[in-house]
Structure formats: C-alpha cells, structure tokens
Amino acid sequence: MEKRTPVEWYYDLKKLYRIMHKKKETEKYYLFLDFDGVINLFYLPGTQKYEEKKNMEEFEFYDRDCVARLNELCHAFPLFIVISSSWRYAGLKYCKDYLVKAGLDPAIPVVDITDMDLLRPREEEILDYLFRHPDFDGFLIFDDGAMPHLQKFHVLTDPIQGFDEERMKFAENLLFHFR
C-alpha cells in the first residue's frame, strides 16, 4: 500500500476532527501505546538505573515509575489502550500480560492492537484504526518516534526518560483540551 499524500492527509485529518466532534453517548479516548522508549527505557551505562537493572536477578525492560504514571492517567480519564508497539506481533494477550506484570492495573482496558503491516508508517496504522473505530472523543499517541501528521495528539517521549512527569503533564493537558 502506498503512503498517503499530503492532500490525502489533509482530508483524512478533516474527517478525523468531524468524528471527534460528533456527540457520543459516553466519553472515550484511545491511547495508542508504544512500549520501547515509553515504558521500556534504555538507561545509559554507568547511571544508577542502569546498574540497578543490570544487577537484577530477572531483568525487566519496563520502568515501574512510567507504568505507575500510566495507571494514574488511565484512572483519571476514560482511556482505552490500543497497542501500537512492535511488541504487538506477540499478540494482544501477551501484551496485556506484560503490561500487568509491569504494574498496569488489570482493570484498565487494553482493548486491541493496530494493524501489523511493516510497510506502512505507524501513524497511518493509527489513523486507519481510528476510522474503523469511530466511537472516540479524542486520542493520544505515546511513542518515541516521529508522528508528523498526528503531532497534535502525540506525546513524544525520550527513550531514556520514557513517560516521565513532564510527559504526564503534557498528556493531561491534551486530554483536558478534548473535553
């Protein structure tokens, strides 16, 4: 499949805004979650966190502080997690189990995964998912990669910091803007 042209993006974004502004019976926001660089962090050698992880009996990629912030955000807003991470290739059940092991509250809805097309940019997979599921009032994307066309909804993380306090405040502001 070919990538969208700038003109196609323009019309698709207009369609997206119409969906978001259409009155719904209940408030619902999708959270497209990448793992690596968001909840899985890459600590620099020589740092305290690196040494702590390196000396663990069972190595954990995830950062419990990042997952705790994710819990807090999901409890404050009606967020439904959709896995957009490359970890989705292991399947939805594996991703749910991984998130719970990392500390995600099992009551938080992890509802789906995006398409698994390696030839398409992630933001196109997200857009297509939203068009197939037009029951939302807004959405966020937590990712450490670029999302030039969906940057208004993108909480860009640093792979070493992940979903930190600064990104938490940014996400909350985006969600308050939707209301």
PDB file of C-alpha atoms in Angstrom:
ATOM      1  CA  MET A   1       0.000   0.000   0.000  1.00  0.00           C
ATOM      2  CA  GLU A   2       1.286   3.450  -0.890  1.00  0.00           C
ATOM      3  CA  LYS A   3       1.732   6.149   1.735  1.00  0.00           C
ATOM      4  CA  ARG A   4      -0.856   8.909   1.947  1.00  0.00           C
ATOM      5  CA  THR A   5      -0.119  12.068   0.009  1.00  0.00           C
ATOM      6  CA  PRO A   6      -0.207  15.476   1.755  1.00  0.00           C
ATOM      7  CA  VAL A   7      -3.624  16.126   0.186  1.00  0.00           C
ATOM      8  CA  GLU A   8      -4.946  12.787   1.447  1.00  0.00           C
ATOM      9  CA  TRP A   9      -3.625  13.595   4.918  1.00  0.00           C
ATOM     10  CA  TYR A  10      -5.402  16.959   4.812  1.00  0.00           C
ATOM     11  CA  TYR A  11      -8.786  15.380   4.024  1.00  0.00           C
ATOM     12  CA  ASP A  12      -8.246  12.470   6.409  1.00  0.00           C
ATOM     13  CA  LEU A  13      -7.467  14.860   9.268  1.00  0.00           C
ATOM     14  CA  LYS A  14     -10.635  16.842   8.499  1.00  0.00           C
ATOM     15  CA  LYS A  15     -12.584  13.568   8.654  1.00  0.00           C
ATOM     16  CA  LEU A  16     -10.860  12.703  11.931  1.00  0.00           C
ATOM     17  CA  TYR A  17     -11.883  16.032  13.508  1.00  0.00           C
ATOM     18  CA  ARG A  18     -15.501  15.506  12.385  1.00  0.00           C
ATOM     19  CA  ILE A  19     -15.519  12.122  14.127  1.00  0.00           C
ATOM     20  CA  MET A  20     -14.062  13.582  17.320  1.00  0.00           C
ATOM     21  CA  HIS A  21     -16.575  16.425  17.459  1.00  0.00           C
ATOM     22  CA  LYS A  22     -19.621  14.261  16.842  1.00  0.00           C
ATOM     23  CA  LYS A  23     -21.634  13.844  20.039  1.00  0.00           C
ATOM     24  CA  LYS A  24     -21.200  10.411  21.641  1.00  0.00           C
ATOM     25  CA  GLU A  25     -23.207   8.743  24.397  1.00  0.00           C
ATOM     26  CA  THR A  26     -20.157   8.171  26.590  1.00  0.00           C
ATOM     27  CA  GLU A  27     -16.760   9.820  26.827  1.00  0.00           C
ATOM     28  CA  LYS A  28     -13.993   7.650  25.338  1.00  0.00           C
ATOM     29  CA  TYR A  29     -10.357   8.249  24.422  1.00  0.00           C
ATOM     30  CA  TYR A  30      -7.958   5.866  22.735  1.00  0.00           C
ATOM     31  CA  LEU A  31      -4.364   5.711  23.905  1.00  0.00           C
ATOM     32  CA  PHE A  32      -2.017   4.244  21.296  1.00  0.00           C
ATOM     33  CA  LEU A  33       0.854   2.826  23.292  1.00  0.00           C
ATOM     34  CA  ASP A  34       4.376   2.093  22.158  1.00  0.00           C
ATOM     35  CA  PHE A  35       6.443   0.140  24.705  1.00  0.00           C
ATOM     36  CA  ASP A  36      10.100   0.803  23.881  1.00  0.00           C
ATOM     37  CA  GLY A  37      11.062   4.341  24.821  1.00  0.00           C
ATOM     38  CA  VAL A  38       7.758   4.909  26.654  1.00  0.00           C
ATOM     39  CA  ILE A  39       7.503   2.288  29.413  1.00  0.00           C
ATOM     40  CA  ASN A  40      10.602   0.282  28.440  1.00  0.00           C
ATOM     41  CA  LEU A  41      13.596   2.522  28.988  1.00  0.00           C
ATOM     42  CA  PHE A  42      17.154   2.393  27.735  1.00  0.00           C
ATOM     43  CA  TYR A  43      19.405   3.542  30.550  1.00  0.00           C
ATOM     44  CA  LEU A  44      22.849   4.887  29.857  1.00  0.00           C
ATOM     45  CA  PRO A  45      25.748   2.699  31.038  1.00  0.00           C
ATOM     46  CA  GLY A  46      27.191   3.996  34.277  1.00  0.00           C
ATOM     47  CA  THR A  47      23.948   5.503  35.585  1.00  0.00           C
ATOM     48  CA  GLN A  48      22.315   4.317  38.798  1.00  0.00           C
ATOM     49  CA  LYS A  49      19.249   2.971  36.946  1.00  0.00           C
ATOM     50  CA  TYR A  50      21.489   1.059  34.520  1.00  0.00           C
ATOM     51  CA  GLU A  51      23.386  -0.546  37.391  1.00  0.00           C
ATOM     52  CA  GLU A  52      20.144  -1.415  39.186  1.00  0.00           C
ATOM     53  CA  LYS A  53      18.711  -3.092  36.078  1.00  0.00           C
ATOM     54  CA  LYS A  54      21.978  -4.828  35.278  1.00  0.00           C
ATOM     55  CA  ASN A  55      22.147  -6.360  38.757  1.00  0.00           C
ATOM     56  CA  MET A  56      18.551  -7.627  38.802  1.00  0.00           C
ATOM     57  CA  GLU A  57      18.049 -11.347  39.171  1.00  0.00           C
ATOM     58  CA  GLU A  58      15.368 -11.254  36.467  1.00  0.00           C
ATOM     59  CA  PHE A  59      15.913  -8.388  34.015  1.00  0.00           C
ATOM     60  CA  GLU A  60      12.925  -6.134  33.402  1.00  0.00           C
ATOM     61  CA  PHE A  61      12.737  -3.845  30.384  1.00  0.00           C
ATOM     62  CA  TYR A  62       9.886  -1.819  31.864  1.00  0.00           C
ATOM     63  CA  ASP A  63      10.179   1.085  34.253  1.00  0.00           C
ATOM     64  CA  ARG A  64       7.653   0.804  37.080  1.00  0.00           C
ATOM     65  CA  ASP A  65       7.536   4.609  37.560  1.00  0.00           C
ATOM     66  CA  CYS A  66       6.464   5.106  33.932  1.00  0.00           C
ATOM     67  CA  VAL A  67       3.791   2.424  34.311  1.00  0.00           C
ATOM     68  CA  ALA A  68       2.597   3.998  37.582  1.00  0.00           C
ATOM     69  CA  ARG A  69       2.092   7.314  35.757  1.00  0.00           C
ATOM     70  CA  LEU A  70       0.226   5.456  33.003  1.00  0.00           C
ATOM     71  CA  ASN A  71      -2.056   3.948  35.681  1.00  0.00           C
ATOM     72  CA  GLU A  72      -2.683   7.385  37.141  1.00  0.00           C
ATOM     73  CA  LEU A  73      -3.606   8.857  33.763  1.00  0.00           C
ATOM     74  CA  CYS A  74      -5.871   5.930  32.869  1.00  0.00           C
ATOM     75  CA  HIS A  75      -7.703   6.245  36.190  1.00  0.00           C
ATOM     76  CA  ALA A  76      -8.235   9.983  35.669  1.00  0.00           C
ATOM     77  CA  PHE A  77      -9.619   9.725  32.109  1.00  0.00           C
ATOM     78  CA  PRO A  78     -11.675   7.119  30.214  1.00  0.00           C
ATOM     79  CA  LEU A  79      -8.688   5.778  28.269  1.00  0.00           C
ATOM     80  CA  PHE A  80      -8.757   2.577  26.234  1.00  0.00           C
ATOM     81  CA  ILE A  81      -5.288   1.304  25.379  1.00  0.00           C
ATOM     82  CA  VAL A  82      -4.518   0.115  21.869  1.00  0.00           C
ATOM     83  CA  ILE A  83      -1.072  -1.400  21.415  1.00  0.00           C
ATOM     84  CA  SER A  84       0.796   0.226  18.526  1.00  0.00           C
ATOM     85  CA  SER A  85       4.212  -1.023  19.665  1.00  0.00           C
ATOM     86  CA  SER A  86       6.137  -3.584  17.643  1.00  0.00           C
ATOM     87  CA  TRP A  87       5.521  -5.812  20.684  1.00  0.00           C
ATOM     88  CA  ARG A  88       2.008  -6.284  19.233  1.00  0.00           C
ATOM     89  CA  TYR A  89       3.447  -9.011  17.000  1.00  0.00           C
ATOM     90  CA  ALA A  90       3.494 -11.231  20.114  1.00  0.00           C
ATOM     91  CA  GLY A  91      -0.293 -10.832  20.315  1.00  0.00           C
ATOM     92  CA  LEU A  92      -2.769  -8.901  22.414  1.00  0.00           C
ATOM     93  CA  LYS A  93      -2.812 -11.402  25.294  1.00  0.00           C
ATOM     94  CA  TYR A  94       0.977 -11.319  25.593  1.00  0.00           C
ATOM     95  CA  CYS A  95       0.959  -7.501  25.610  1.00  0.00           C
ATOM     96  CA  LYS A  96      -1.776  -7.373  28.262  1.00  0.00           C
ATOM     97  CA  ASP A  97       0.098  -9.867  30.444  1.00  0.00           C
ATOM     98  CA  TYR A  98       3.328  -7.916  30.000  1.00  0.00           C
ATOM     99  CA  LEU A  99       1.676  -4.646  30.996  1.00  0.00           C
ATOM    100  CA  VAL A 100       0.099  -6.192  34.091  1.00  0.00           C
ATOM    101  CA  LYS A 101       3.459  -7.731  35.064  1.00  0.00           C
ATOM    102  CA  ALA A 102       4.970  -4.246  34.629  1.00  0.00           C
ATOM    103  CA  GLY A 103       2.408  -2.869  37.085  1.00  0.00           C
ATOM    104  CA  LEU A 104      -0.553  -1.776  34.946  1.00  0.00           C
ATOM    105  CA  ASP A 105      -3.829  -2.076  36.828  1.00  0.00           C
ATOM    106  CA  PRO A 106      -5.626  -5.095  35.291  1.00  0.00           C
ATOM    107  CA  ALA A 107      -8.887  -3.100  35.373  1.00  0.00           C
ATOM    108  CA  ILE A 108      -7.529  -0.656  32.771  1.00  0.00           C
ATOM    109  CA  PRO A 109      -8.908  -1.678  29.377  1.00  0.00           C
ATOM    110  CA  VAL A 110      -6.250  -2.839  26.923  1.00  0.00           C
ATOM    111  CA  VAL A 111      -8.619  -3.378  24.031  1.00  0.00           C
ATOM    112  CA  ASP A 112      -6.759  -4.023  20.807  1.00  0.00           C
ATOM    113  CA  ILE A 113      -3.658  -3.786  18.629  1.00  0.00           C
ATOM    114  CA  THR A 114      -3.139  -1.797  15.439  1.00  0.00           C
ATOM    115  CA  ASP A 115      -2.560  -3.478  12.081  1.00  0.00           C
ATOM    116  CA  MET A 116       0.684  -5.341  11.634  1.00  0.00           C
ATOM    117  CA  ASP A 117       1.846  -4.002   8.289  1.00  0.00           C
ATOM    118  CA  LEU A 118       5.604  -3.439   8.331  1.00  0.00           C
ATOM    119  CA  LEU A 119       5.467  -1.425   5.112  1.00  0.00           C
ATOM    120  CA  ARG A 120       3.256   1.355   6.472  1.00  0.00           C
ATOM    121  CA  PRO A 121       4.157   4.157   8.854  1.00  0.00           C
ATOM    122  CA  ARG A 122       2.764   3.686  12.362  1.00  0.00           C
ATOM    123  CA  GLU A 123       0.754   6.910  12.168  1.00  0.00           C
ATOM    124  CA  GLU A 124      -1.118   5.581   9.127  1.00  0.00           C
ATOM    125  CA  GLU A 125      -1.957   2.390  11.016  1.00  0.00           C
ATOM    126  CA  ILE A 126      -3.272   4.522  13.877  1.00  0.00           C
ATOM    127  CA  LEU A 127      -5.347   6.716  11.570  1.00  0.00           C
ATOM    128  CA  ASP A 128      -6.864   3.683   9.865  1.00  0.00           C
ATOM    129  CA  TYR A 129      -7.649   2.154  13.254  1.00  0.00           C
ATOM    130  CA  LEU A 130      -9.485   5.325  14.260  1.00  0.00           C
ATOM    131  CA  PHE A 131     -11.523   5.322  11.065  1.00  0.00           C
ATOM    132  CA  ARG A 132     -12.535   1.699  11.708  1.00  0.00           C
ATOM    133  CA  HIS A 133     -13.474   2.542  15.329  1.00  0.00           C
ATOM    134  CA  PRO A 134     -15.172   5.974  15.209  1.00  0.00           C
ATOM    135  CA  ASP A 135     -16.535   5.735  18.772  1.00  0.00           C
ATOM    136  CA  PHE A 136     -14.000   8.109  20.362  1.00  0.00           C
ATOM    137  CA  ASP A 137     -13.895  11.702  21.557  1.00  0.00           C
ATOM    138  CA  GLY A 138     -10.126  12.018  21.264  1.00  0.00           C
ATOM    139  CA  PHE A 139      -6.930  10.052  21.268  1.00  0.00           C
ATOM    140  CA  LEU A 140      -3.318  10.181  22.330  1.00  0.00           C
ATOM    141  CA  ILE A 141      -0.226   8.528  20.946  1.00  0.00           C
ATOM    142  CA  PHE A 142       2.604   7.649  23.349  1.00  0.00           C
ATOM    143  CA  ASP A 143       5.648   6.977  21.199  1.00  0.00           C
ATOM    144  CA  ASP A 144       9.325   7.895  20.973  1.00  0.00           C
ATOM    145  CA  GLY A 145       9.154   8.031  17.168  1.00  0.00           C
ATOM    146  CA  ALA A 146       8.042  10.866  14.898  1.00  0.00           C
ATOM    147  CA  MET A 147       4.369  11.387  14.042  1.00  0.00           C
ATOM    148  CA  PRO A 148       4.476  14.452  11.784  1.00  0.00           C
ATOM    149  CA  HIS A 149       0.825  14.318  10.680  1.00  0.00           C
ATOM    150  CA  LEU A 150      -0.605  13.419  14.091  1.00  0.00           C
ATOM    151  CA  GLN A 151       1.719  15.560  16.207  1.00  0.00           C
ATOM    152  CA  LYS A 152      -1.216  17.373  17.884  1.00  0.00           C
ATOM    153  CA  PHE A 153      -2.080  14.071  19.558  1.00  0.00           C
ATOM    154  CA  HIS A 154       1.458  12.806  20.068  1.00  0.00           C
ATOM    155  CA  VAL A 155       3.138  12.603  23.447  1.00  0.00           C
ATOM    156  CA  LEU A 156       6.715  12.298  22.222  1.00  0.00           C
ATOM    157  CA  THR A 157       8.915  10.533  24.742  1.00  0.00           C
ATOM    158  CA  ASP A 158      12.664  10.383  25.192  1.00  0.00           C
ATOM    159  CA  PRO A 159      13.819   6.719  25.140  1.00  0.00           C
ATOM    160  CA  ILE A 160      15.940   7.311  28.245  1.00  0.00           C
ATOM    161  CA  GLN A 161      13.229   9.173  30.222  1.00  0.00           C
ATOM    162  CA  GLY A 162      10.090   7.488  28.888  1.00  0.00           C
ATOM    163  CA  PHE A 163       6.692   8.559  30.169  1.00  0.00           C
ATOM    164  CA  ASP A 164       8.071  10.920  32.809  1.00  0.00           C
ATOM    165  CA  GLU A 165       6.388  13.656  34.867  1.00  0.00           C
ATOM    166  CA  GLU A 166       6.794  16.243  32.104  1.00  0.00           C
ATOM    167  CA  ARG A 167       5.136  13.965  29.544  1.00  0.00           C
ATOM    168  CA  MET A 168       2.411  13.161  32.076  1.00  0.00           C
ATOM    169  CA  LYS A 169       1.523  16.859  32.409  1.00  0.00           C
ATOM    170  CA  PHE A 170       1.584  17.242  28.633  1.00  0.00           C
ATOM    171  CA  ALA A 171      -0.789  14.265  28.207  1.00  0.00           C
ATOM    172  CA  GLU A 172      -3.166  15.611  30.859  1.00  0.00           C
ATOM    173  CA  ASN A 173      -3.268  18.981  29.089  1.00  0.00           C
ATOM    174  CA  LEU A 174      -4.105  17.309  25.780  1.00  0.00           C
ATOM    175  CA  LEU A 175      -6.896  15.326  27.396  1.00  0.00           C
ATOM    176  CA  PHE A 176      -8.327  18.409  29.140  1.00  0.00           C
ATOM    177  CA  HIS A 177      -8.302  20.131  25.744  1.00  0.00           C
ATOM    178  CA  PHE A 178     -10.581  17.404  24.323  1.00  0.00           C
ATOM    179  CA  ARG A 179     -13.249  18.000  26.977  1.00  0.00           C
TER     180      ARG A 179
END
